[in-house]
Coordinates of C-alpha atoms in Angstrom, one line a residue:
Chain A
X151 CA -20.3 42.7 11.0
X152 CA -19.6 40.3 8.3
X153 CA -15.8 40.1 9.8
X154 CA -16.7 39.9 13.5
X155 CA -18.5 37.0 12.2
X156 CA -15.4 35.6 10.9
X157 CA -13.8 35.8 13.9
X158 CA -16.4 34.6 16.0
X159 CA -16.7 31.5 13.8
X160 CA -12.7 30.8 14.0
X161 CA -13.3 30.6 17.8
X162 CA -16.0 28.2 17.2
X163 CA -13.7 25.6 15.3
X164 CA -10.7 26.2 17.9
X165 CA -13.2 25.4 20.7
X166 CA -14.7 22.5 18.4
X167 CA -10.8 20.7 18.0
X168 CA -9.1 21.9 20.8
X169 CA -9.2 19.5 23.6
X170 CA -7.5 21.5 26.2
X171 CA -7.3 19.4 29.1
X172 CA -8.0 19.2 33.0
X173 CA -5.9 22.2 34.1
X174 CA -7.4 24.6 31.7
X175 CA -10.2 26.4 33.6
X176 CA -10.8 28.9 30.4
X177 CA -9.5 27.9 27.0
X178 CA -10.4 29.7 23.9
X179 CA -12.8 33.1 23.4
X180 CA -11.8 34.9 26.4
X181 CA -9.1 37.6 27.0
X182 CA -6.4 35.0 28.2
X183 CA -6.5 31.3 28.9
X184 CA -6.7 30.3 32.6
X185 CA -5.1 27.2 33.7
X186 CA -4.2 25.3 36.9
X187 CA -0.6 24.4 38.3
X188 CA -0.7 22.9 41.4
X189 CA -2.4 25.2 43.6
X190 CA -1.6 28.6 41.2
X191 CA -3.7 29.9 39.0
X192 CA -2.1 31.5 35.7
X193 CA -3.3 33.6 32.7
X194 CA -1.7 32.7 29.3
X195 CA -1.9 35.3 26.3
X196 CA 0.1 35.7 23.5
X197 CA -0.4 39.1 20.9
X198 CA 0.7 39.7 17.4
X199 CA 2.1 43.2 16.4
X200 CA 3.2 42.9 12.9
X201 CA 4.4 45.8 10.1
X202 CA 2.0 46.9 7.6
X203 CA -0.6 45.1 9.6
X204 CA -1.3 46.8 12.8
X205 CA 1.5 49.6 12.5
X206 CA 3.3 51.3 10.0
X207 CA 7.3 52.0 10.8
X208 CA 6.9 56.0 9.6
X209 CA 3.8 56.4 12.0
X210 CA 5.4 54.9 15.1
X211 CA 8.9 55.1 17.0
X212 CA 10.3 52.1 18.2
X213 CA 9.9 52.2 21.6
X214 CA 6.0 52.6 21.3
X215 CA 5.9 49.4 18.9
X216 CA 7.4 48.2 22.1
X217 CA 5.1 49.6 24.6
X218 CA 2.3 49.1 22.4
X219 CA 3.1 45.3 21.8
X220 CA 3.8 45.1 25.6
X221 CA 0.7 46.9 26.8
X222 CA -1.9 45.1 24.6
X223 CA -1.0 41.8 26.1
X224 CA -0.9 43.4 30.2
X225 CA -4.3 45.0 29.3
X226 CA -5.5 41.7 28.7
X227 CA -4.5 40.3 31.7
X228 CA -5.8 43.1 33.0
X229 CA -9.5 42.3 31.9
X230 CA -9.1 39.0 33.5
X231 CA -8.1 41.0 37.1
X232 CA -5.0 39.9 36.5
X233 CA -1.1 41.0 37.3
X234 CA 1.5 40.2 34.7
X235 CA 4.5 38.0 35.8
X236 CA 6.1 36.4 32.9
X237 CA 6.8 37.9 29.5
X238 CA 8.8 36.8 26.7
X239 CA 8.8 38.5 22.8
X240 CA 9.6 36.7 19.9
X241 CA 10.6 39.0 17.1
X242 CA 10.7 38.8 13.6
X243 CA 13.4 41.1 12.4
X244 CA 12.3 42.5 8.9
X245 CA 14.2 45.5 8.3
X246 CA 15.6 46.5 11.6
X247 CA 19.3 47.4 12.2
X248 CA 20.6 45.8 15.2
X249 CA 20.7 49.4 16.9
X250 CA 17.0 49.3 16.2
X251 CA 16.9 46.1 17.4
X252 CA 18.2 47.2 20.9
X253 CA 16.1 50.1 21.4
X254 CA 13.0 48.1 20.5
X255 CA 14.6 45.8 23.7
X256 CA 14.9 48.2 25.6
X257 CA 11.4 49.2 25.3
X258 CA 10.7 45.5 26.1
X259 CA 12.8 46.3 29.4
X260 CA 11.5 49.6 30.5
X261 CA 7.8 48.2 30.3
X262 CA 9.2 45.2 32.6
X263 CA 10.3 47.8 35.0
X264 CA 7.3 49.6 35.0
X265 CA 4.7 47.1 35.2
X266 CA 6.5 44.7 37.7
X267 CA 6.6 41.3 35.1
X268 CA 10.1 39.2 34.5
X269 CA 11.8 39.8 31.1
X270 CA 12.3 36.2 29.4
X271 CA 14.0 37.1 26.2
X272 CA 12.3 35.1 23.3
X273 CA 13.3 34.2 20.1
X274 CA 14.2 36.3 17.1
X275 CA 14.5 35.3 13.1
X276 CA 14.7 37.1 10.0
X277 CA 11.3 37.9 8.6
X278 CA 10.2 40.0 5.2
X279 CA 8.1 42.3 8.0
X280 CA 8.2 43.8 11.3
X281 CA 6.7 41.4 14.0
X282 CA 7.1 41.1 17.1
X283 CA 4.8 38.0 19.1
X284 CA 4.7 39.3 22.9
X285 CA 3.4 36.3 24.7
X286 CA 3.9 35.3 28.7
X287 CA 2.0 34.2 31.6
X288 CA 0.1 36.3 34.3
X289 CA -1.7 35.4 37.9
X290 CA -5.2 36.2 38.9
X291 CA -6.6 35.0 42.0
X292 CA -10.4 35.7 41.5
X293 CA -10.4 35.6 37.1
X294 CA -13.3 37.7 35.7
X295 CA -14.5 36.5 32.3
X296 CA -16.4 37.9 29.6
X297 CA -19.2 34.9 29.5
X298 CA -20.7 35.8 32.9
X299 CA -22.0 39.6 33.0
X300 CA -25.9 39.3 34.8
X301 CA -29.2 40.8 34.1
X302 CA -28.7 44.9 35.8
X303 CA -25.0 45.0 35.8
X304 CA -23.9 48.2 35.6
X305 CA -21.8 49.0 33.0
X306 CA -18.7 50.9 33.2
X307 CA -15.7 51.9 31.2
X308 CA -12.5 53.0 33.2
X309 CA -11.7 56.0 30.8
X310 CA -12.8 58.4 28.4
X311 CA -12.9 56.8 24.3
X312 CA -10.7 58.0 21.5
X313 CA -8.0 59.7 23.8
X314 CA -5.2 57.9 23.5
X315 CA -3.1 58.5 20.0
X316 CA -2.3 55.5 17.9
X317 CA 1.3 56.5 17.9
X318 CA 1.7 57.5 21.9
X319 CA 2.5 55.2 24.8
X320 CA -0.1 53.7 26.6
X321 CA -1.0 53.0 30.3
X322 CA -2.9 49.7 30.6
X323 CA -5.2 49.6 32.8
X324 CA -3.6 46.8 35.2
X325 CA -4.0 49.8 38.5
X326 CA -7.8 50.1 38.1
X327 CA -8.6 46.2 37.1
X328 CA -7.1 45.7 41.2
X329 CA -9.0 48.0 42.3
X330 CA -11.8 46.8 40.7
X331 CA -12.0 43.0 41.7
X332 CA -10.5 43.9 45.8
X333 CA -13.8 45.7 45.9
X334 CA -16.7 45.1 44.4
X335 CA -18.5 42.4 42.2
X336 CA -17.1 42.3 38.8
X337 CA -19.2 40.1 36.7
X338 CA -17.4 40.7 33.4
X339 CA -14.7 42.5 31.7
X340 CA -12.8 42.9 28.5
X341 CA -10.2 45.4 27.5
X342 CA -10.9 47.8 24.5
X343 CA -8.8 46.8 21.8
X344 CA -11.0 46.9 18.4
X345 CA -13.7 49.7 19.6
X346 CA -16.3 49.9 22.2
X347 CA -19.4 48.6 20.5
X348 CA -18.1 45.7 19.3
X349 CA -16.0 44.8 22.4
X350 CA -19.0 45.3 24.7
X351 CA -20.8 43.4 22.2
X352 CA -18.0 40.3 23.4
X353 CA -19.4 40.5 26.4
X354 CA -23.2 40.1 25.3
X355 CA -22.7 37.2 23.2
X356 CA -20.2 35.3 25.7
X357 CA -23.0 36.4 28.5
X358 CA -26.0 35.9 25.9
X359 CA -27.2 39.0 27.5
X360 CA -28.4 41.9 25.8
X361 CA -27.7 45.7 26.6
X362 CA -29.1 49.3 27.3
X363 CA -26.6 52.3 26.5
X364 CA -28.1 55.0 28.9
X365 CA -26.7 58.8 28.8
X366 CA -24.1 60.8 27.0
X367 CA -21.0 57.9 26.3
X368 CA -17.7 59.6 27.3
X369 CA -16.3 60.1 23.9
X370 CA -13.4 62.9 23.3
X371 CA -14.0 63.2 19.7
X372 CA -17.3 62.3 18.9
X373 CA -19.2 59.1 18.0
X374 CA -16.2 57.7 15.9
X375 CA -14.9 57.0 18.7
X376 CA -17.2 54.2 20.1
X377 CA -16.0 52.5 16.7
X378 CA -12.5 53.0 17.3
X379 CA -9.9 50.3 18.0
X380 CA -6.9 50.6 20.1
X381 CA -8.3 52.5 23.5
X382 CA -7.5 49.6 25.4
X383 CA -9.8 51.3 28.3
X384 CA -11.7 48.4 30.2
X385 CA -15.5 47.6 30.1
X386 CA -16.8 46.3 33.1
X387 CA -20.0 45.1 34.6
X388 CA -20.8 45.6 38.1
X389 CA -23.5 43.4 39.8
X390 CA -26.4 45.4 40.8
X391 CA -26.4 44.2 44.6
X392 CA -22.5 46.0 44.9
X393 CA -22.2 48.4 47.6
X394 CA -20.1 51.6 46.8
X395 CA -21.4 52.0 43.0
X396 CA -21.8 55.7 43.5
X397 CA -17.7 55.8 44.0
X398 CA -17.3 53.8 40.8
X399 CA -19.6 56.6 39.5
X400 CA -17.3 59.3 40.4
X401 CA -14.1 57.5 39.4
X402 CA -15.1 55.6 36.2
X403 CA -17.7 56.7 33.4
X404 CA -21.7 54.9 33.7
X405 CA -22.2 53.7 30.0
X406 CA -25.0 51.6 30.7
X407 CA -27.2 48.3 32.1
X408 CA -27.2 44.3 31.2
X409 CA -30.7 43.4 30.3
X410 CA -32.0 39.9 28.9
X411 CA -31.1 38.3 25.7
X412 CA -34.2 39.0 24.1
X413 CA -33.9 42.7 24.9
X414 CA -31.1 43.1 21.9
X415 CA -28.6 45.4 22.0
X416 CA -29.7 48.9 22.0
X417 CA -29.4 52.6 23.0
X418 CA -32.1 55.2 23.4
X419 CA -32.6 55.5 19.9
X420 CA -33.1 52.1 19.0
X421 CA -30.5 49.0 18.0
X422 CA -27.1 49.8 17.8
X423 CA -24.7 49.3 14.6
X424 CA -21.9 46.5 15.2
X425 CA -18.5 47.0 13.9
X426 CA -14.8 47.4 14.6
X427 CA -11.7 46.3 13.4
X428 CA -10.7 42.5 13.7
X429 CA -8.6 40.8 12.9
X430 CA -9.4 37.7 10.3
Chain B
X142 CA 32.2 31.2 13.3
X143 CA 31.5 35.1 12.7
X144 CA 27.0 34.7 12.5
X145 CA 27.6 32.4 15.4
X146 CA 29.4 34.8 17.3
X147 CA 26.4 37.3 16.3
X148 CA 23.8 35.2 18.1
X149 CA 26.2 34.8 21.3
X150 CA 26.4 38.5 21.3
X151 CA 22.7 39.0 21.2
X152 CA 22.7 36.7 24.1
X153 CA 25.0 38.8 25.9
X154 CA 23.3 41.9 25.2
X155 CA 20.0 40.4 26.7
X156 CA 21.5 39.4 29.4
X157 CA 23.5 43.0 30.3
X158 CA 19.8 44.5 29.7
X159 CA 17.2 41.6 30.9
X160 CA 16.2 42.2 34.8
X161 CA 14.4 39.4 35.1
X162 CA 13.4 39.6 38.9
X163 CA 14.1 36.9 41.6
X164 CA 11.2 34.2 40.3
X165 CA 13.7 33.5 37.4
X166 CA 16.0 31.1 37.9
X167 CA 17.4 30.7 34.4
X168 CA 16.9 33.4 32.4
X169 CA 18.5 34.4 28.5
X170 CA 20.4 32.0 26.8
X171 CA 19.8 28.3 27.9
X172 CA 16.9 26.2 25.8
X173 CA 14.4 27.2 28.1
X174 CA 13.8 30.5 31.0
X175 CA 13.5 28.4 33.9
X176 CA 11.1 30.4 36.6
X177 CA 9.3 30.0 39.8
X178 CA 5.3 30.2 40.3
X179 CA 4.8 29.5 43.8
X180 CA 5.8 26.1 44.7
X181 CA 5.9 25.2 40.8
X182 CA 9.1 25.1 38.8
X183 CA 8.4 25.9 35.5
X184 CA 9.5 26.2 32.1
X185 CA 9.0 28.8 29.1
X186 CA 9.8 28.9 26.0
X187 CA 9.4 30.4 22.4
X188 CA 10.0 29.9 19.3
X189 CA 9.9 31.0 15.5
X190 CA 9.0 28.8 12.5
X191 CA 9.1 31.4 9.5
X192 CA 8.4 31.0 5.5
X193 CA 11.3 31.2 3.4
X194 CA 13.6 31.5 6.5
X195 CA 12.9 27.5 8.3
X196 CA 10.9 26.4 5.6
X197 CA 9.2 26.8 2.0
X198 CA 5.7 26.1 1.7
X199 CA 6.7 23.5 -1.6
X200 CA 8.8 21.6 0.5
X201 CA 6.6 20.2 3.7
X202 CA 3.3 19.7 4.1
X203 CA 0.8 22.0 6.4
X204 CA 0.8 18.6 9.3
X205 CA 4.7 18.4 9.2
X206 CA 4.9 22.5 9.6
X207 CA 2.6 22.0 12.5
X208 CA 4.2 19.1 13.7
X209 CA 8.1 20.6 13.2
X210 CA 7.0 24.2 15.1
X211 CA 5.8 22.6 18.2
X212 CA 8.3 19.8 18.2
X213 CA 11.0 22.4 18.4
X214 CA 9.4 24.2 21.6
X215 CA 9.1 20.4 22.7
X216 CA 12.8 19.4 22.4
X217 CA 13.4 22.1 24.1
X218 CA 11.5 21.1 27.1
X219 CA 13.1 18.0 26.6
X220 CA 16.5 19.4 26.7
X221 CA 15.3 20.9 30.1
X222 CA 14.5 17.6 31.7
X223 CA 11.0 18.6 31.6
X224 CA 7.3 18.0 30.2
X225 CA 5.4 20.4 28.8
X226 CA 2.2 21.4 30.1
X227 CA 0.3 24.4 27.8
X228 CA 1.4 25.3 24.5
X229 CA -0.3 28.2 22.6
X230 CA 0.4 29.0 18.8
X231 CA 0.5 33.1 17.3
X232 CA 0.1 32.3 13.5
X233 CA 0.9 34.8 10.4
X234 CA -1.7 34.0 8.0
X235 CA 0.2 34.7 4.8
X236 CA -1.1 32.7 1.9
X237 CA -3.1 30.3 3.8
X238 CA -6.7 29.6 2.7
X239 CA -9.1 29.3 5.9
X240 CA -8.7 25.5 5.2
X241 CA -5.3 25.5 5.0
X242 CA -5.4 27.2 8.8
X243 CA -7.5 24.5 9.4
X244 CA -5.1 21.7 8.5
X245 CA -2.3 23.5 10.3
X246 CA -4.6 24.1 13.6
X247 CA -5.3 20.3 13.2
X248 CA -1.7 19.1 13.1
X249 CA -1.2 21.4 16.6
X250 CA -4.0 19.3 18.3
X251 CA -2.9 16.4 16.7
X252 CA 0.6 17.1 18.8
X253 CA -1.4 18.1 22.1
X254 CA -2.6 14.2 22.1
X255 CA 0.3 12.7 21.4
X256 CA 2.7 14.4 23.4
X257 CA 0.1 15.1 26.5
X258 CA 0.2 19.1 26.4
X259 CA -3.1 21.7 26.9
X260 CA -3.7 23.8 23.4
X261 CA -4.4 26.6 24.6
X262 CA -5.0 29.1 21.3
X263 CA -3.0 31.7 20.5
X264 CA -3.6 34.5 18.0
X265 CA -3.8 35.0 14.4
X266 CA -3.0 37.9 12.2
X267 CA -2.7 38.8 8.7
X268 CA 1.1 38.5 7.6
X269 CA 2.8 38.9 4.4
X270 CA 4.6 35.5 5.0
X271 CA 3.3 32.7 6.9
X272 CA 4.4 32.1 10.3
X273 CA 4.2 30.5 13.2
X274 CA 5.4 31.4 17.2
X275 CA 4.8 28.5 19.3
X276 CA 5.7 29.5 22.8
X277 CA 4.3 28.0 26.1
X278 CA 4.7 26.7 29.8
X279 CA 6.4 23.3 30.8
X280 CA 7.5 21.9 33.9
X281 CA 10.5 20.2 35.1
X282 CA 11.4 19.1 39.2
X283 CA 15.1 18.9 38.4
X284 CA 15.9 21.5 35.4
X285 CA 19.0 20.3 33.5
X286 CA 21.2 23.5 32.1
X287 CA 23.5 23.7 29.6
X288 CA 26.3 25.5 31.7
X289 CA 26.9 22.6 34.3
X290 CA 29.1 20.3 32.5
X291 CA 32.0 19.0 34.4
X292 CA 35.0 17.4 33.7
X293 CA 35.5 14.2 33.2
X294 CA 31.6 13.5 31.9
X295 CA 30.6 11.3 29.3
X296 CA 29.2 12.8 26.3
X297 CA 26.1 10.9 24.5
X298 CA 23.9 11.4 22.0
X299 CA 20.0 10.4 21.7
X300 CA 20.0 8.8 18.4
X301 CA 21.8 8.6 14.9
X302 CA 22.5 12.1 13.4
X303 CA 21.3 12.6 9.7
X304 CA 18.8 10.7 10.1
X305 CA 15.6 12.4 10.0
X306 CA 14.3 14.0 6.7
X307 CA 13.4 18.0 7.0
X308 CA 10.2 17.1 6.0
X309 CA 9.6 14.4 7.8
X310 CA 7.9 14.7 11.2
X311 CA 10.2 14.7 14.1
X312 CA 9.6 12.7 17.6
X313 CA 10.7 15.3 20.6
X314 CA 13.1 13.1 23.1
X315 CA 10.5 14.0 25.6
X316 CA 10.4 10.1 26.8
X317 CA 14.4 9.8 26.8
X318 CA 15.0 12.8 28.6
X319 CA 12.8 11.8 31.5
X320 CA 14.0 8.4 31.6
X321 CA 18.0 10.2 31.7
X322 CA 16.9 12.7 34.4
X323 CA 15.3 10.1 36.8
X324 CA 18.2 7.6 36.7
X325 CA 21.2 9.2 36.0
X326 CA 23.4 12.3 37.1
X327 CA 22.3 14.3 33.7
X328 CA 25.1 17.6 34.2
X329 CA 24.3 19.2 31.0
X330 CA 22.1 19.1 27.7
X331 CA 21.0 20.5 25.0
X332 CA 19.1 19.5 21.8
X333 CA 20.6 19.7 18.4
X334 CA 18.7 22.2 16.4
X335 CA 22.2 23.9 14.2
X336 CA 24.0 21.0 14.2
X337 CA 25.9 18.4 16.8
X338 CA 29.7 19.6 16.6
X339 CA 27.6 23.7 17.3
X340 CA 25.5 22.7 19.8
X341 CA 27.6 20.9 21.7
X342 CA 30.0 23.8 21.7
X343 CA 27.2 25.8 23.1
X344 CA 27.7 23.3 25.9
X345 CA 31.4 23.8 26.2
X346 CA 31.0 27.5 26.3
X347 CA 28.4 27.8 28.5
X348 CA 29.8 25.6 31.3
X349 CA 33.4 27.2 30.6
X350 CA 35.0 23.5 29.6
X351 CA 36.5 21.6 26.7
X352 CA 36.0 18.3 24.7
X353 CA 37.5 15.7 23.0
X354 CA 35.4 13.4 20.4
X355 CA 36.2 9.7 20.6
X356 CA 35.8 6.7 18.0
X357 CA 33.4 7.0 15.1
X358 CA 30.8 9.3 15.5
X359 CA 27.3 8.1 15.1
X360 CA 26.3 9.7 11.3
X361 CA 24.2 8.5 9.2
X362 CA 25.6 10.2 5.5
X363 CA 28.6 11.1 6.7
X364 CA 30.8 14.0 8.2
X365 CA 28.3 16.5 6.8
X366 CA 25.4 15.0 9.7
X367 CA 27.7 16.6 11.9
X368 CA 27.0 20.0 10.8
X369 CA 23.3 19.6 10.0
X370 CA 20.5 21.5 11.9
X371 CA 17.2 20.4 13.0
X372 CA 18.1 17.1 13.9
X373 CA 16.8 17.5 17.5
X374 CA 18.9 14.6 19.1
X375 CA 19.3 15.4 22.6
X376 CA 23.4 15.6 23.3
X377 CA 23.9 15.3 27.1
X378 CA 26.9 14.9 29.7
X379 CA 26.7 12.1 32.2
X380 CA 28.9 12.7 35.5
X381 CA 31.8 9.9 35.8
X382 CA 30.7 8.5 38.8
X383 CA 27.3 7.7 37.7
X384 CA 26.8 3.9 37.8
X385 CA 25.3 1.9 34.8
X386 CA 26.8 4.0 32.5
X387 CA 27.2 1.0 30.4
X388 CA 23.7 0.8 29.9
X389 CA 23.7 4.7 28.5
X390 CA 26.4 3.2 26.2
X391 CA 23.9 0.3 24.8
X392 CA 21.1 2.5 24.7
X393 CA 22.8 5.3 23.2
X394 CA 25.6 7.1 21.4
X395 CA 28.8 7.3 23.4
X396 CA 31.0 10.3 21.8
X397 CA 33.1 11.4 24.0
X398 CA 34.2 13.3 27.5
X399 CA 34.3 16.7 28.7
X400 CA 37.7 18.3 29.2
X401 CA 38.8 21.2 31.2
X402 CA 38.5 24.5 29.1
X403 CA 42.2 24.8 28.9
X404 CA 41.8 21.4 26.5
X405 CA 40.2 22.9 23.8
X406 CA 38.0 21.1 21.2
X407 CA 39.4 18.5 19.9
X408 CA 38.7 15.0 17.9
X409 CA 41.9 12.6 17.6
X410 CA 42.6 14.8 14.7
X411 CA 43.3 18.1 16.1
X412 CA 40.9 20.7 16.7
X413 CA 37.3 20.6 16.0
X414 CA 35.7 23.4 13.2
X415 CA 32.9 25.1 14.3
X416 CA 30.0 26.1 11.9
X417 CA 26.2 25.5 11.6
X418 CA 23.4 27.2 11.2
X419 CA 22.5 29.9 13.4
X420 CA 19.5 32.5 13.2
X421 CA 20.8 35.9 13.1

């Protein structure tokens, strides 16, 4: 809690400085920045992946530091209903061989492949550590924030918690965010990347909304896993006058409702605990 | 000669590997990827500032790291032809204190006034060294590359080499650059980041053509200032049948012409040696 804090207060002081501009539509605190050129809208994100700090070299291959690195920042344009179309990753060298260095490219290339977005290149350096900084620019016509999830929204998560291994590949969840905002009312969203209470939490205090968790939450290993980082499913919030929410039923997993600010944030037991990893 | 070569065949392996779609016009290996959003004609662009590899934390103050990290990404632009429009900033925390973030974060905005950009955030981590990847989005209607020299141009250069201390601040030739693109036939450019005699060699290769250095070359403590990195002059190749070249030659440093590749790279003395600083 006390390090959420932290986090939440180093957002305060960028959005205190930082004087974005006209063209920015959404500057600091949400999953990507929107801005304005011309007539396009654009998502901008960049996403640190750095040795000793979010991965260890013995636990992970090289292409999933790739893919990982690569997915975390399409999963956030993701939570914006956004496509990726841009991507460029600066790397910081550490100990890599240039053989590593390639394959840890090529997983940079096969992700373009996959996920449809332009290759850039980047920059690379010498560094003590591992790092790599995948940063690059997405498009979303209709952006969904976190700041504007509404009083009986129904709350949704796109898969089941704690499934996905630290050291596997990941899928993010670019597919079902389309889906999502073609068809019904998505008042917010944010992709799972430090655990579901805490990320859902995001979306209260953006939304100054409060929340009830209803049911059994889909967890895989138990309730560690609504703690755990690194699912990068999507939480989502559909307004309550959407047509079709029985088919989001079926395809996605009920977690819960929006309720006022003053309700706090609670399950059927009573308040719920706050934490998760972050960052600062 | 040899680490030179090493970053050239990086460049080459990006390029063999990098599919970077039909919305890229430029991709690996000029200052900036040069892509297409729509109508827009944009430009991206990364780029590393690392402790103990660009600079030591004894030797420049928190505003001039600030201030030298965006300027690069900045020149770049520049060297482009173009303006930039968002910058973000992924930061390695290392040994900063929160305050000393604060400073730094304050030295980006600082930049964002004065050269007319959007901050738009970026993210921070924990790091073992502290470091800082500036990438972002500029734009530029007629994007100058480094690859289009032809023969017969005059070579210039944007200001006195040597000249500005490391840990000085550094003014991007943001301003020069658009007054060269808009009122002369600009063929090729580049900024100096390793050094005048590699950079412009980078501008030889590229565009397949030779050089020979005329008269006194403008240094400021002497044949060393040729050599020199992060002096960020722009150097840039005006086409021979430009009119009111004369003025360029007032205004700027007249150093010579491009040659055909067959020429070589020459001064009146003979061949040119090739070194500088280069990052791998």
């Amino acid at each position: 809690m006390t390090i959420a804090m932290n986090e939440l207060q180093w957002v305060d002081f960028l959005k205190k400085h930082v004087n974005p501009g006209r063209n920015v539509v959404v500057g600091i605190g949400d999953d990507c920045a929107q801005v304005k050129v011309g007539k396009e809208k654009l998502l901008l994100k960049s996403d640190l992946f750095i040795e000793d700090v979010h991965f260890k070299r013995r636990d992970i291959s090289l292409f999933s530091i790739a893919n990982r690195a690569v997915g975390r920042v399409l999963s956030d344009f993701a939570a914006c209903g956004g496509v990726p179309l841009f991507l460029g990753v600066s790397i910081g060298i550490g100990s890599l061989s240039s053989s590593n260095l390639k394959q840890l490219l090529k997983g940079v290339v096969t992700c373009s492949k996959k996920y449809k977005f332009a290759f850039i290149g980047g920059d690379t350096a010498k560094s003590k550590k591992v790092f790599l900084d995948v940063w690059g620019v997405g498009r979303s016509d209709k952006c969904v924030l976190r700041s504007t999830a509404k009083v009986g929204d129904h709350i949704f998560i796109t898969g089941l918690l704690g499934k996905r291994p630290f050291n596997a590949s990941f899928v993010p969840r670019i597919k079902e965010a389309q889906f999502l905002v073609k068809n019904f009312k998505v008042n917010a969203m944010i992709d799972i990347s430090d655990g579901f209470i805490i990320d859902l939490y995001r979306i209260l205090q953006a939304s100054k909304k409060g929340a009830l968790l209803e049911g059994n939450l889909p967890v895989t290993n138990g309730k560690s896993d609504l703690y755990r980082g690194e699912d990068y499913e999507l939480i989502f919030t559909i307004d309550k006058s959407s047509k079709n929410i029985d088919v989001l039923r079926k395809r996605f997993h009920f977690v819960g409702r929006i309720k006022p600010n003053s309700f706090g944030y609670k399950n059927r037991r009573g308040d719920v605990k706050i934490n998760g990893y972050t960052h600062l």
